[in-house]
Amino acid sequence: MRSLIDILELSVGEIDALMGTADDIIANPQKYSEKCRGKKLATLFFEPSTRTRLSFEAAMYELGGNVLGFSEAQSSSASKGESVADTAKTVSCYADIIAMRHPKEGAPLVASMNASIPVVNAGDGGHNHPTQTLADLFTIKREKGRLNNLTIGFCGDLMFGRTVHSLIAALSRYEGIRIVLISPVELKLPGYVKSGILDKNNIEYVETTDLESVMPELDVLYMTRVQRERFFSEEEYLRLKDSYILNESKLTNAKSDLVIMHPLPRVNEISVGIDKDPRACYFKQVLYAKYMRMALILMLLNIQ
Ligand code: NCD
């Protein structure tokens, strides 16, 4: 039995296979509509979510399975003091697979050590978000046709943005990747990601505070929201929240085939005027995410 807590638990070959399945689901949805008949997904969300939870649920429904769960800690026994370990043991009696989001780093790992069914990390604090990374990789692959030889800019809250940490880890295994880190100095990529992933794998990277100066180099621009819920002070959040707002004028020098991504939710980081630009891929990313979650559910449940 296998869980997914960190994206690096999947080999490059396994990620390729998942993308192959997702391509096939897009081409032949009917073939998959009964694959999970009789199976149940439990979505245990101790932190707010629109996309990730509904995407997992839609994925399971489209595979013919069923869904149970909760969408806030207040409505679960966590509010009475139940441990994550006990919740995981309990839910193992009801479901076949768990998707868990939690504000504490490591909580889904603890769940996976106590559950008797696969656990998927659907975001743990400021740490990791492996299924968003599967969606992000698939988006880049579908839109650019490759996952190597790319210059990828990450812009915004690189300190607390868990999707950034997971995607950088995943990209570090492909050839010819150059990373451009664009953030206010207060929200730079954590040292453990720089030394543990970028330096360790000899990935070329630069850090800057200026988005426009690096725009012409980018093949992919990954915008992120400033993660208000992880700040210690509201004042600091208010000072930093609008550090980068992508608008038409900032794209003047961008490549014509730039791929603009954002894990969403967007607050102010991308002006809505950009949504019509053919380079805006963030809503396609939402759709691709569902197909990758379908592929992952099939893999973890050992369904061919
Ligand atoms: C992200 C998350 O929850 O980390 N959203 C998502 O799952 N698509 C990004 C965010 O909340 O900013």
XYZ file of C-alpha atoms and ligand atoms in Angstrom:
316
model
C 0.000 0.000 0.000
C 1.346 3.336 -1.013
C 0.629 6.959 -0.026
C 1.759 10.246 -1.582
C 3.145 12.737 0.924
C 6.057 14.287 -1.001
C 6.309 14.595 -4.780
C 9.797 13.023 -4.735
C 8.245 9.718 -3.658
C 7.206 9.390 -7.304
C 9.977 8.650 -9.801
C 10.209 10.634 -13.044
C 9.049 7.475 -14.829
C 5.983 7.179 -12.595
C 5.099 10.828 -13.180
C 5.410 10.178 -16.939
C 3.067 7.215 -16.574
C 0.538 9.339 -14.643
C 0.660 11.970 -17.394
C 0.121 9.209 -19.946
C -2.965 8.042 -18.064
C -4.241 11.635 -17.782
C -3.800 12.100 -21.563
C -5.751 8.897 -22.120
C -8.535 9.992 -19.725
C -8.876 13.238 -21.701
C -9.060 11.285 -24.977
C -11.306 8.438 -23.725
C -13.287 9.528 -20.635
C -15.864 6.736 -21.058
C -13.196 4.095 -20.583
C -12.636 5.370 -17.024
C -16.174 6.125 -15.894
C -16.653 2.880 -13.927
C -13.077 2.157 -12.812
C -13.684 3.085 -9.160
C -17.200 1.660 -8.836
C -17.710 0.724 -5.175
C -14.649 2.666 -3.964
C -14.765 5.609 -1.553
C -12.529 8.641 -1.253
C -12.462 10.475 2.098
C -11.578 14.155 1.883
C -10.323 15.318 5.280
C -9.816 19.061 4.988
C -8.676 20.788 8.170
C -7.962 23.968 6.173
C -10.031 25.877 3.579
C -9.994 24.805 -0.057
C -12.092 25.216 -3.173
C -10.088 23.609 -5.943
C -8.168 20.852 -4.274
C -11.110 19.324 -2.422
C -13.626 19.686 -5.244
C -11.036 18.491 -7.748
C -10.424 15.293 -5.741
C -14.171 14.802 -5.373
C -14.884 15.415 -9.060
C -12.011 13.072 -9.934
C -13.504 10.267 -7.819
C -17.030 10.837 -9.182
C -15.745 10.770 -12.769
C -14.148 7.409 -11.994
C -17.529 6.108 -10.810
C -16.603 6.153 -7.107
C -18.081 7.878 -4.085
C -16.901 10.550 -1.694
C -17.287 11.308 2.009
C -15.518 13.751 4.270
C -15.430 17.143 5.928
C -14.295 20.533 4.723
C -13.351 22.267 7.962
C -11.687 21.218 11.199
C -14.581 22.711 13.205
C -17.008 20.104 11.902
C -14.710 17.169 12.753
C -13.702 15.607 16.072
C -10.394 17.476 15.783
C -12.341 20.275 17.463
C -12.832 17.907 20.445
C -9.102 17.185 20.554
C -8.885 13.998 18.485
C -5.407 13.276 17.131
C -4.654 13.024 13.405
C -3.513 9.425 14.052
C -6.882 8.432 15.533
C -8.799 10.213 12.764
C -6.739 8.297 10.172
C -7.394 4.942 11.871
C -11.104 5.702 12.068
C -11.475 6.806 8.457
C -9.603 3.685 7.319
C -12.736 1.773 8.422
C -14.958 3.805 6.096
C -13.009 4.609 2.929
C -10.474 3.204 0.424
C -8.259 6.305 0.070
C -7.796 9.602 1.951
C -6.970 13.076 0.668
C -5.910 15.245 3.617
C -5.158 18.941 3.950
C -3.858 20.253 7.259
C -2.349 23.524 8.534
C 0.439 21.620 10.322
C 3.455 20.482 8.330
C 3.770 16.711 8.575
C 0.155 15.944 9.560
C -0.604 13.909 6.393
C 2.610 11.944 6.992
C 1.417 11.080 10.499
C -1.947 10.081 9.016
C -0.229 7.813 6.469
C 1.701 6.073 9.249
C -1.535 5.263 11.045
C -3.995 4.628 8.234
C -4.461 1.231 6.627
C -5.408 2.882 3.293
C -3.403 5.252 1.029
C -3.162 8.883 2.176
C -2.589 11.733 -0.255
C -1.170 14.987 1.053
C -3.504 17.715 -0.237
C -1.349 20.476 1.276
C 0.407 20.575 4.664
C 1.047 24.048 6.048
C 3.783 25.923 4.205
C 5.484 22.655 3.310
C 4.292 20.553 0.348
C 1.445 20.110 -2.110
C 2.321 17.156 -4.348
C -0.948 16.846 -6.280
C -0.805 20.518 -7.256
C 2.659 19.718 -8.550
C 1.305 16.857 -10.656
C -1.166 19.363 -12.112
C 1.584 21.926 -12.678
C 3.902 19.453 -14.424
C 1.089 18.210 -16.636
C 0.152 21.806 -17.530
C 3.741 22.607 -18.519
C 3.988 19.365 -20.512
C 0.704 19.947 -22.356
C 1.378 23.632 -23.039
C 5.126 23.586 -23.812
C 5.457 19.997 -25.006
C 8.386 19.271 -22.677
C 9.609 19.376 -19.100
C 13.275 19.995 -19.870
C 15.244 22.977 -21.192
C 12.966 25.586 -19.637
C 13.453 28.831 -17.738
C 10.784 29.011 -15.071
C 10.056 32.114 -13.015
C 8.395 31.813 -9.601
C 6.916 35.100 -8.420
C 5.369 36.202 -5.131
C 5.421 34.435 -1.784
C 8.211 31.921 -2.225
C 8.686 31.571 1.524
C 5.289 30.143 2.491
C 4.010 28.983 -0.921
C 3.924 25.196 -0.593
C 3.085 24.706 -4.269
C 6.355 26.458 -5.133
C 8.411 24.185 -2.870
C 6.933 21.004 -4.328
C 7.190 22.153 -7.951
C 10.832 23.216 -7.572
C 11.631 19.788 -6.092
C 9.918 18.041 -9.006
C 11.589 20.215 -11.675
C 15.039 19.616 -10.203
C 15.022 16.146 -11.806
C 14.720 17.353 -15.411
C 17.608 18.462 -17.667
C 18.307 22.086 -18.564
C 16.033 23.697 -15.960
C 16.804 27.297 -14.967
C 14.881 28.824 -12.073
C 14.273 32.542 -11.582
C 13.064 33.442 -8.090
C 11.175 36.737 -7.950
C 10.001 37.889 -4.510
C 10.251 40.652 -1.944
C 13.324 40.076 0.247
C 11.021 39.161 3.157
C 9.445 36.307 1.180
C 12.456 34.633 -0.403
C 12.605 30.886 -0.998
C 13.511 29.128 2.304
C 17.133 28.099 2.747
C 16.196 24.433 3.090
C 14.766 24.413 -0.443
C 17.769 26.307 -1.832
C 20.385 24.088 -0.255
C 18.425 20.831 -0.149
C 17.027 20.982 -3.683
C 18.602 23.649 -5.907
C 22.225 23.512 -4.738
C 22.173 19.784 -4.161
C 21.077 19.123 -7.745
C 23.236 21.874 -9.298
C 20.198 23.705 -10.622
C 21.016 27.115 -12.032
C 18.996 29.840 -10.281
C 18.902 33.581 -9.717
C 17.049 35.687 -7.146
C 15.610 39.101 -7.874
C 12.964 41.507 -6.628
C 12.230 42.831 -10.129
C 9.745 40.921 -12.290
C 9.973 43.109 -15.393
C 13.736 42.830 -15.751
C 13.606 39.024 -16.008
C 10.358 38.730 -17.971
C 11.999 38.354 -21.436
C 13.901 35.220 -20.309
C 10.915 33.263 -19.034
C 9.259 30.264 -20.707
C 6.910 29.788 -17.766
C 5.805 32.351 -15.162
C 4.348 30.819 -11.974
C 2.544 33.531 -10.000
C 1.544 32.963 -6.365
C -0.648 34.515 -3.700
C 0.891 36.018 -0.578
C -0.080 33.419 2.044
C -1.912 35.578 4.574
C -2.743 32.667 6.902
C 0.946 31.912 7.486
C 1.924 35.468 8.514
C 2.579 36.370 12.115
C 1.461 39.957 11.619
C -1.435 41.357 9.588
C 0.522 44.607 9.151
C 3.360 42.748 7.450
C 0.854 40.940 5.199
C -0.789 44.221 4.180
C 2.602 45.725 3.364
C 3.617 42.805 1.127
C 0.374 41.550 -0.381
C 0.453 43.642 -3.544
C 4.179 43.366 -4.226
C 3.541 41.975 -7.705
C 0.498 42.529 -9.872
C 0.801 41.073 -13.341
C -0.869 43.305 -15.918
C -0.640 43.978 -19.674
C 2.202 46.464 -19.380
C 4.383 44.029 -17.412
C 3.959 41.504 -20.223
C 5.233 43.857 -22.930
C 8.618 42.159 -23.093
C 7.420 38.622 -22.402
C 7.857 35.776 -24.881
C 4.924 35.255 -27.221
C 4.679 31.626 -26.063
C 5.068 32.324 -22.342
C 2.903 30.058 -20.159
C 1.361 31.977 -17.246
C 0.397 29.756 -14.328
C -1.064 30.276 -10.846
C -2.209 27.543 -8.433
C -5.143 29.813 -7.472
C -6.864 31.287 -5.526
C -5.853 34.581 -7.074
C -6.237 37.669 -4.934
C -4.582 40.574 -6.766
C -1.524 38.983 -8.342
C -2.899 38.799 -11.881
C -5.223 41.480 -13.198
C -8.384 39.944 -14.666
C -7.589 41.605 -18.001
C -4.866 38.984 -18.485
C -7.407 36.131 -18.391
C -8.186 36.644 -22.093
C -4.522 36.510 -23.086
C -3.827 33.158 -24.789
C -0.766 32.806 -22.561
C -2.947 32.659 -19.414
C -3.103 28.974 -18.450
C -4.323 29.062 -14.849
C -7.849 27.875 -15.526
C -6.588 25.134 -17.833
C -4.326 24.176 -14.929
C -7.471 23.611 -12.815
C -8.835 21.197 -15.403
C -5.545 19.361 -15.882
C -5.362 18.941 -12.092
C -8.553 16.891 -12.071
C -7.203 14.476 -14.690
C -3.939 14.028 -12.816
C -5.835 13.332 -9.589
C -7.897 10.727 -11.441
C -4.682 9.104 -12.671
C -3.207 9.195 -9.155
C -6.283 7.645 -7.513
C -6.132 4.783 -10.030
C -2.437 4.265 -9.355
C -2.720 4.283 -5.554
C -5.724 1.929 -5.649
C -3.874 -0.372 -8.064
C -6.631 -0.160 -10.650
C -5.478 -0.728 -14.236
C -2.750 26.550 -3.170
C -2.595 25.957 -1.801
O -3.593 25.637 -1.142
O -1.459 25.823 -1.402
N -4.008 26.392 -3.715
C -4.306 25.204 -4.319
O -4.328 24.163 -3.714
N -4.539 25.234 -5.632
C -2.250 27.925 -3.295
C -2.733 28.972 -2.333
O -3.530 28.712 -1.428
O -2.289 30.102 -2.512
